[in-house]
mmCIF file of C-alpha atoms in Angstrom:
data_model
loop_
_atom_site.group_PDB
_atom_site.id
_atom_site.type_symbol
_atom_site.label_atom_id
_atom_site.label_comp_id
_atom_site.label_asym_id
_atom_site.label_seq_id
_atom_site.Cartn_x
_atom_site.Cartn_y
_atom_site.Cartn_z
ATOM 1 C CA MET A 141 5.022 60.697 -37.228
ATOM 2 C CA THR A 142 5.653 56.963 -37.631
ATOM 3 C CA THR A 143 7.233 55.627 -40.746
ATOM 4 C CA PRO A 144 5.520 52.821 -42.684
ATOM 5 C CA ARG A 145 8.409 50.513 -41.756
ATOM 6 C CA ARG A 146 7.952 51.190 -38.043
ATOM 7 C CA SER A 147 4.197 50.677 -38.350
ATOM 8 C CA ALA A 148 4.729 47.289 -39.981
ATOM 9 C CA LYS A 149 7.172 46.382 -37.245
ATOM 10 C CA SER A 150 4.699 47.251 -34.531
ATOM 11 C CA MET A 151 2.008 45.219 -36.293
ATOM 12 C CA LEU A 152 4.397 42.287 -36.350
ATOM 13 C CA MET A 153 5.068 42.675 -32.647
ATOM 14 C CA ILE A 154 1.353 42.799 -31.833
ATOM 15 C CA GLY A 155 0.827 39.671 -33.891
ATOM 16 C CA ALA A 156 3.629 37.896 -32.076
ATOM 17 C CA VAL A 157 2.134 38.849 -28.732
ATOM 18 C CA VAL A 158 -1.279 37.492 -29.748
ATOM 19 C CA VAL A 159 0.232 34.211 -30.975
ATOM 20 C CA THR A 160 2.222 33.818 -27.781
ATOM 21 C CA ALA A 161 -0.846 34.473 -25.648
ATOM 22 C CA GLY A 162 -2.850 31.940 -27.624
ATOM 23 C CA ALA A 163 -0.106 29.341 -27.286
ATOM 24 C CA ALA A 164 0.187 29.993 -23.558
ATOM 25 C CA LEU A 165 -3.493 29.279 -23.170
ATOM 26 C CA VAL A 166 -3.505 26.201 -25.377
ATOM 27 C CA VAL A 167 -0.348 24.474 -24.091
ATOM 28 C CA PRO A 168 -1.577 23.866 -20.512
ATOM 29 C CA SER A 169 -4.742 22.203 -21.788
ATOM 30 C CA SER A 170 -2.695 19.877 -23.989
ATOM 31 C CA ALA A 171 -0.347 19.136 -21.121
ATOM 32 C CA GLN A 172 -3.334 18.149 -19.051
ATOM 33 C CA ALA A 173 -4.022 15.356 -21.520
ATOM 34 C CA ALA A 174 -0.682 13.781 -20.749
ATOM 35 C CA THR A 175 -1.351 13.654 -16.999
ATOM 36 C CA PRO A 176 -1.878 10.016 -15.969
ATOM 37 C CA SER A 177 -3.801 10.960 -12.822
ATOM 38 C CA SER A 178 -7.049 9.328 -13.921
ATOM 39 C CA ALA A 179 -5.291 6.053 -14.787
ATOM 40 C CA THR A 180 -3.562 6.039 -11.410
ATOM 41 C CA THR A 181 -6.811 6.709 -9.615
ATOM 42 C CA ASP A 182 -8.544 3.934 -11.520
ATOM 43 C CA GLU A 183 -5.971 1.339 -10.513
ATOM 44 C CA LEU A 184 -6.003 2.197 -6.795
ATOM 45 C CA PRO A 185 -8.792 -0.254 -5.820
ATOM 46 C CA ALA A 186 -7.031 -3.084 -7.668
ATOM 47 C CA ARG A 187 -3.741 -2.253 -6.004
ATOM 48 C CA LEU A 188 -5.375 -2.164 -2.602
ATOM 49 C CA LYS A 189 -7.100 -5.473 -3.197
ATOM 50 C CA ARG A 190 -3.838 -7.056 -4.311
ATOM 51 C CA ALA A 191 -2.115 -5.753 -1.184
ATOM 52 C CA CYS A 192 -4.920 -7.007 1.035
ATOM 53 C CA LEU A 193 -4.706 -10.464 -0.507
ATOM 54 C CA ARG A 194 -1.059 -10.672 0.557
ATOM 55 C CA ILE A 195 -1.971 -10.349 4.224
ATOM 56 C CA PRO A 196 -3.212 -13.901 4.994
ATOM 57 C CA ASN A 197 0.058 -15.533 3.918
ATOM 58 C CA LEU A 198 2.087 -12.965 5.809
ATOM 59 C CA GLN A 199 -0.007 -13.734 8.875
ATOM 60 C CA ILE A 200 0.586 -17.465 8.515
ATOM 61 C CA ARG A 201 4.332 -16.982 8.173
ATOM 62 C CA THR A 202 4.424 -14.588 11.121
ATOM 63 C CA ASP A 203 2.397 -16.944 13.322
ATOM 64 C CA ASN A 204 4.624 -19.891 12.390
ATOM 65 C CA PHE A 205 7.784 -18.017 13.307
ATOM 66 C CA ILE A 206 6.333 -16.803 16.604
ATOM 67 C CA THR A 207 5.250 -20.347 17.452
ATOM 68 C CA ARG A 208 8.681 -21.658 16.571
ATOM 69 C CA LEU A 209 10.559 -19.029 18.589
ATOM 70 C CA ASN A 210 8.297 -19.663 21.579
ATOM 71 C CA GLY A 211 8.779 -23.423 21.296
ATOM 72 C CA ASP A 212 10.364 -25.644 23.943
ATOM 73 C CA ALA A 213 14.011 -26.725 24.112
ATOM 74 C CA SER A 214 13.392 -29.498 21.623
ATOM 75 C CA THR A 215 12.141 -27.086 18.921
ATOM 76 C CA ARG A 216 15.055 -26.176 16.713
ATOM 77 C CA GLY A 217 15.515 -22.417 16.494
ATOM 78 C CA SER A 218 13.407 -21.552 19.547
ATOM 79 C CA LEU A 219 14.773 -19.265 22.249
ATOM 80 C CA LEU A 220 14.873 -22.149 24.734
ATOM 81 C CA TRP A 221 16.622 -24.403 22.224
ATOM 82 C CA LEU A 222 19.225 -21.699 21.608
ATOM 83 C CA GLN A 223 19.744 -21.282 25.351
ATOM 84 C CA ALA A 224 20.275 -25.031 25.657
ATOM 85 C CA GLN A 225 22.889 -24.822 22.889
ATOM 86 C CA ILE A 226 24.639 -22.009 24.758
ATOM 87 C CA ASP A 227 24.676 -24.026 27.964
ATOM 88 C CA ASP A 228 26.066 -27.013 26.110
ATOM 89 C CA ALA A 229 28.814 -24.959 24.474
ATOM 90 C CA ASN A 230 29.774 -23.443 27.819
ATOM 91 C CA ALA A 231 29.830 -26.881 29.423
ATOM 92 C CA LYS A 232 32.225 -28.073 26.746
ATOM 93 C CA GLY A 233 34.403 -25.005 27.113
ATOM 94 C CA ARG A 234 33.668 -23.720 23.621
ATOM 95 C CA THR A 235 33.544 -20.116 24.631
ATOM 96 C CA GLN A 236 33.616 -18.602 21.162
ATOM 97 C CA LEU A 237 30.694 -20.708 20.003
ATOM 98 C CA ALA A 238 28.844 -19.804 23.201
ATOM 99 C CA THR A 239 29.410 -16.100 22.494
ATOM 100 C CA VAL A 240 28.153 -16.444 18.933
ATOM 101 C CA LEU A 241 25.044 -18.255 20.165
ATOM 102 C CA GLU A 242 24.445 -15.689 22.887
ATOM 103 C CA ASN A 243 24.575 -12.903 20.319
ATOM 104 C CA ARG A 244 22.177 -14.857 18.175
ATOM 105 C CA LEU A 245 19.857 -15.335 21.120
ATOM 106 C CA ALA A 246 19.860 -11.599 21.791
ATOM 107 C CA VAL A 247 18.881 -10.885 18.184
ATOM 108 C CA ARG A 248 16.255 -13.597 18.207
ATOM 109 C CA THR A 249 14.662 -12.298 21.387
ATOM 110 C CA GLN A 250 14.202 -8.927 19.713
ATOM 111 C CA THR A 251 12.950 -10.669 16.587
ATOM 112 C CA LEU A 252 10.191 -12.270 18.607
ATOM 113 C CA GLU A 253 9.160 -8.861 19.913
ATOM 114 C CA VAL A 254 9.192 -7.311 16.447
ATOM 115 C CA LEU A 255 7.189 -10.205 15.020
ATOM 116 C CA THR A 256 4.562 -9.760 17.725
ATOM 117 C CA HIS A 257 4.224 -6.102 16.770
ATOM 118 C CA ARG A 258 3.969 -6.980 13.091
ATOM 119 C CA GLN A 259 1.259 -9.474 13.909
ATOM 120 C CA GLU A 260 -0.772 -6.666 15.464
ATOM 121 C CA ARG A 261 -0.044 -4.428 12.497
ATOM 122 C CA LEU A 262 -1.289 -7.075 10.096
ATOM 123 C CA ALA A 263 -4.524 -7.272 12.066
ATOM 124 C CA ASN A 264 -4.879 -3.495 11.729
ATOM 125 C CA LEU A 265 -4.211 -3.684 7.999
ATOM 126 C CA ILE A 266 -6.947 -6.287 7.636
ATOM 127 C CA GLU A 267 -9.301 -3.909 9.380
ATOM 128 C CA ARG A 268 -8.359 -1.166 6.938
ATOM 129 C CA CYS A 269 -8.994 -3.529 4.036
ATOM 130 C CA ARG A 270 -12.479 -4.204 5.377
ATOM 131 C CA ASN A 271 -13.089 -0.462 5.721
ATOM 132 C CA HIS A 272 -12.357 -0.171 2.011
ATOM 133 C CA GLY A 273 -14.718 -3.002 1.185
ATOM 134 C CA VAL A 274 -12.067 -5.698 0.648
ATOM 135 C CA ASP A 275 -12.761 -8.896 2.545
ATOM 136 C CA VAL A 276 -9.656 -10.839 3.508
ATOM 137 C CA MET B 210 13.630 53.396 -52.524
ATOM 138 C CA SER B 211 12.501 50.416 -54.582
ATOM 139 C CA GLN B 212 13.646 48.040 -51.832
ATOM 140 C CA LEU B 213 11.579 49.954 -49.288
ATOM 141 C CA SER B 214 8.472 49.819 -51.430
ATOM 142 C CA ARG B 215 8.873 46.041 -51.902
ATOM 143 C CA ALA B 216 9.526 45.350 -48.228
ATOM 144 C CA ARG B 217 6.469 47.244 -47.002
ATOM 145 C CA PRO B 218 3.723 45.067 -48.572
ATOM 146 C CA ARG B 219 5.649 41.929 -47.608
ATOM 147 C CA ALA B 220 5.819 43.036 -43.986
ATOM 148 C CA ARG B 221 2.145 43.919 -44.020
ATOM 149 C CA VAL B 222 1.210 40.497 -45.390
ATOM 150 C CA LEU B 223 3.388 38.872 -42.756
ATOM 151 C CA SER B 224 1.818 40.862 -39.953
ATOM 152 C CA ILE B 225 -1.703 40.106 -41.164
ATOM 153 C CA PHE B 226 -0.830 36.414 -41.335
ATOM 154 C CA THR B 227 0.572 36.502 -37.802
ATOM 155 C CA LEU B 228 -2.525 38.265 -36.509
ATOM 156 C CA ALA B 229 -4.758 35.724 -38.216
ATOM 157 C CA LEU B 230 -2.755 32.862 -36.698
ATOM 158 C CA GLY B 231 -3.172 34.325 -33.228
ATOM 159 C CA ALA B 232 -6.869 34.829 -33.755
ATOM 160 C CA VAL B 233 -7.275 31.241 -34.944
ATOM 161 C CA SER B 234 -5.492 29.864 -31.866
ATOM 162 C CA VAL B 235 -7.646 31.941 -29.525
ATOM 163 C CA VAL B 236 -10.831 30.902 -31.325
ATOM 164 C CA GLY B 237 -9.722 27.259 -31.268
ATOM 165 C CA LEU B 238 -9.100 27.410 -27.549
ATOM 166 C CA GLY B 239 -12.500 28.961 -27.039
ATOM 167 C CA ALA B 240 -14.113 26.152 -29.012
ATOM 168 C CA CYS B 241 -12.262 23.522 -26.956
ATOM 169 C CA THR B 242 -13.289 25.128 -23.696
ATOM 170 C CA SER B 243 -16.922 25.508 -24.643
ATOM 171 C CA SER B 244 -17.170 21.912 -25.840
ATOM 172 C CA GLY B 245 -15.635 20.607 -22.634
ATOM 173 C CA ALA B 246 -12.902 18.743 -24.500
ATOM 174 C CA ARG B 247 -9.874 18.212 -22.279
ATOM 175 C CA GLY B 248 -7.757 15.967 -24.416
ATOM 176 C CA ASP B 249 -8.022 12.950 -22.116
ATOM 177 C CA THR B 250 -6.542 9.817 -23.598
ATOM 178 C CA THR B 251 -8.885 7.541 -21.695
ATOM 179 C CA ALA B 252 -12.075 6.318 -23.268
ATOM 180 C CA PRO B 253 -14.850 8.867 -22.805
ATOM 181 C CA GLN B 254 -17.363 7.942 -20.184
ATOM 182 C CA PRO B 255 -20.958 8.414 -21.137
ATOM 183 C CA ASN B 256 -22.665 11.144 -19.208
ATOM 184 C CA VAL B 257 -25.266 9.804 -16.853
ATOM 185 C CA LYS B 258 -28.405 11.723 -17.465
ATOM 186 C CA ILE B 259 -31.241 11.269 -15.069
ATOM 187 C CA ALA B 260 -34.443 12.739 -16.321
ATOM 188 C CA ALA B 261 -36.348 14.088 -13.378
ATOM 189 C CA THR B 262 -39.727 14.445 -14.987
ATOM 190 C CA ASP B 263 -43.155 14.155 -13.563
ATOM 191 C CA GLU B 264 -43.896 11.166 -15.715
ATOM 192 C CA THR B 265 -44.566 8.004 -13.828
ATOM 193 C CA VAL B 266 -43.379 4.687 -15.081
ATOM 194 C CA VAL B 267 -46.084 2.833 -16.907
ATOM 195 C CA THR B 268 -46.751 -0.410 -15.125
ATOM 196 C CA GLU B 269 -49.773 -1.427 -17.072
ATOM 197 C CA PRO B 270 -50.216 -5.126 -17.468
ATOM 198 C CA VAL B 271 -48.391 -6.429 -20.450
ATOM 199 C CA VAL B 272 -50.718 -7.839 -23.003
ATOM 200 C CA THR B 273 -49.527 -11.145 -24.235
ATOM 201 C CA GLN B 274 -49.329 -11.104 -27.983
ATOM 202 C CA PRO B 275 -49.385 -14.137 -30.155
ATOM 203 C CA GLY B 276 -45.894 -15.525 -30.171
ATOM 204 C CA VAL B 277 -44.991 -13.951 -26.829
ATOM 205 C CA THR B 278 -44.916 -16.448 -24.026
ATOM 206 C CA ALA B 279 -46.377 -15.806 -20.621
ATOM 207 C CA THR B 280 -42.914 -16.075 -19.097
ATOM 208 C CA THR B 281 -41.727 -13.146 -21.208
ATOM 209 C CA ALA B 282 -44.681 -11.034 -20.176
ATOM 210 C CA ALA B 283 -44.056 -11.837 -16.536
ATOM 211 C CA ALA B 284 -40.414 -10.934 -16.929
ATOM 212 C CA LEU B 285 -41.367 -7.608 -18.509
ATOM 213 C CA ALA B 286 -43.695 -6.892 -15.637
ATOM 214 C CA ALA B 287 -40.950 -7.732 -13.158
ATOM 215 C CA VAL B 288 -38.544 -5.396 -14.922
ATOM 216 C CA ALA B 289 -41.146 -2.652 -14.908
ATOM 217 C CA ASP B 290 -41.410 -2.983 -11.137
ATOM 218 C CA THR B 291 -37.707 -2.358 -10.763
ATOM 219 C CA LEU B 292 -37.721 0.788 -12.896
ATOM 220 C CA PRO B 293 -37.201 3.968 -10.878
ATOM 221 C CA THR B 294 -40.075 6.276 -10.282
ATOM 222 C CA ALA B 295 -39.815 10.016 -10.790
ATOM 223 C CA THR B 296 -39.510 10.536 -7.020
ATOM 224 C CA SER B 297 -36.708 8.034 -6.613
ATOM 225 C CA VAL B 298 -34.877 9.499 -9.573
ATOM 226 C CA GLN B 299 -35.067 12.975 -8.044
ATOM 227 C CA ALA B 300 -33.809 11.648 -4.740
ATOM 228 C CA ALA B 301 -30.967 9.813 -6.433
ATOM 229 C CA SER B 302 -30.105 12.892 -8.451
ATOM 230 C CA SER B 303 -29.887 15.118 -5.396
ATOM 231 C CA THR B 304 -27.829 12.525 -3.512
ATOM 232 C CA THR B 305 -25.389 12.236 -6.385
ATOM 233 C CA ALA B 306 -24.999 15.977 -6.574
ATOM 234 C CA ALA B 307 -24.324 16.187 -2.856
ATOM 235 C CA SER B 308 -21.485 13.672 -2.794
ATOM 236 C CA PRO B 309 -20.103 11.390 -5.489
ATOM 237 C CA GLN B 310 -19.295 8.731 -2.870
ATOM 238 C CA ALA B 311 -22.858 8.498 -1.602
ATOM 239 C CA GLY B 312 -24.323 5.041 -1.731
ATOM 240 C CA THR B 313 -21.052 3.319 -0.820
ATOM 241 C CA ASP B 314 -19.632 3.061 2.657
ATOM 242 C CA ALA B 315 -16.090 2.635 1.362
ATOM 243 C CA VAL B 316 -13.580 5.261 2.447
ATOM 244 C CA VAL B 317 -11.986 7.296 -0.327
ATOM 245 C CA LEU B 318 -8.666 5.817 -1.458
ATOM 246 C CA THR B 319 -5.605 7.907 -2.100
ATOM 247 C CA GLU B 320 -2.399 7.099 -3.901
ATOM 248 C CA ALA B 321 -0.383 7.862 -0.758
ATOM 249 C CA GLU B 322 -2.514 5.554 1.352
ATOM 250 C CA VAL B 323 -2.177 2.605 -1.016
ATOM 251 C CA ALA B 324 1.563 3.205 -1.383
ATOM 252 C CA GLU B 325 1.964 3.296 2.391
ATOM 253 C CA PHE B 326 -0.108 0.120 2.660
ATOM 254 C CA GLU B 327 2.080 -1.677 0.128
ATOM 255 C CA GLN B 328 5.214 -0.405 1.820
ATOM 256 C CA GLN B 329 4.148 -1.830 5.180
ATOM 257 C CA LEU B 330 3.500 -5.231 3.638
ATOM 258 C CA ASP B 331 6.848 -5.162 1.821
ATOM 259 C CA GLU B 332 8.558 -4.356 5.075
ATOM 260 C CA ILE B 333 6.900 -7.260 6.892
ATOM 261 C CA ASP B 334 7.692 -9.566 3.989
ATOM 262 C CA GLN B 335 11.326 -8.520 4.174
ATOM 263 C CA LEU B 336 11.416 -9.078 7.917
ATOM 264 C CA LEU B 337 10.014 -12.587 7.560
ATOM 265 C CA THR B 338 12.574 -13.395 4.891
ATOM 266 C CA GLY B 339 15.299 -12.239 7.270
ATOM 267 C CA VAL B 340 13.915 -14.318 10.142
ATOM 268 C CA ASN B 341 13.807 -17.343 7.882
ATOM 269 C CA ALA B 342 17.445 -16.806 6.931
ATOM 270 C CA ASP B 343 18.360 -16.423 10.601
ATOM 271 C CA LEU B 344 16.569 -19.609 11.625
ATOM 272 C CA SER B 345 18.150 -21.569 8.817
ATOM 273 C CA GLN B 346 21.541 -21.050 10.475
ATOM 274 C CA ASP B 347 20.620 -23.414 13.331
#
């Protein structure tokens, strides 16, 4: 036979279990309110549009650099101009300067290749913008 | 003995209170669920209700009343022409139920896609800045 004290204890335990269960059900729904998913989703079109609007200037800069690197020997910074500088340094016996310029030419040749790829990528990004309804 | 007799009613009151608290929380949750409240902090969007009834839109000629200009009556008639008919409303309703993106050709945007998009542009921007710095050495 259970004593009155034990019965009260068990009632208390049952009550605690019910409260805990209620809290467990309520807490997730309140946590859901703090989730900023809807705000993030709402701002996605604006973020995409902003990104798309950056593309034209990036294209202009890329095109300008490609044009400059592909320029003739009189265009400062072009591959041919750099080669002319290397030849001049070698002719004057300035071997260290020639080496520095040769290294620079090697980097710049790769830069031209990378820029050409980025130019294509920018064109693809513009296409993606149009697919999302953003005209660039 | 007297301590035991005092403790018993106090424990009973406490247990009843605890039970009542649990019941209230469960009932409160039930009320929240049934009302559809989710605790969103954003402004509530009005529910779009499209009444798909058999009623047709009245497009009777608008009688010009004293004080109402003919332009206003013509405008009312023009607006009446643009009102949806019961058939178009039903069609729109079924289309909306089928897919929320219907009606727009735009592809669904995701957070990952936009982030990747921005990252690509940042990378190109950084590259161009580097090229500019390299060219400025000459």
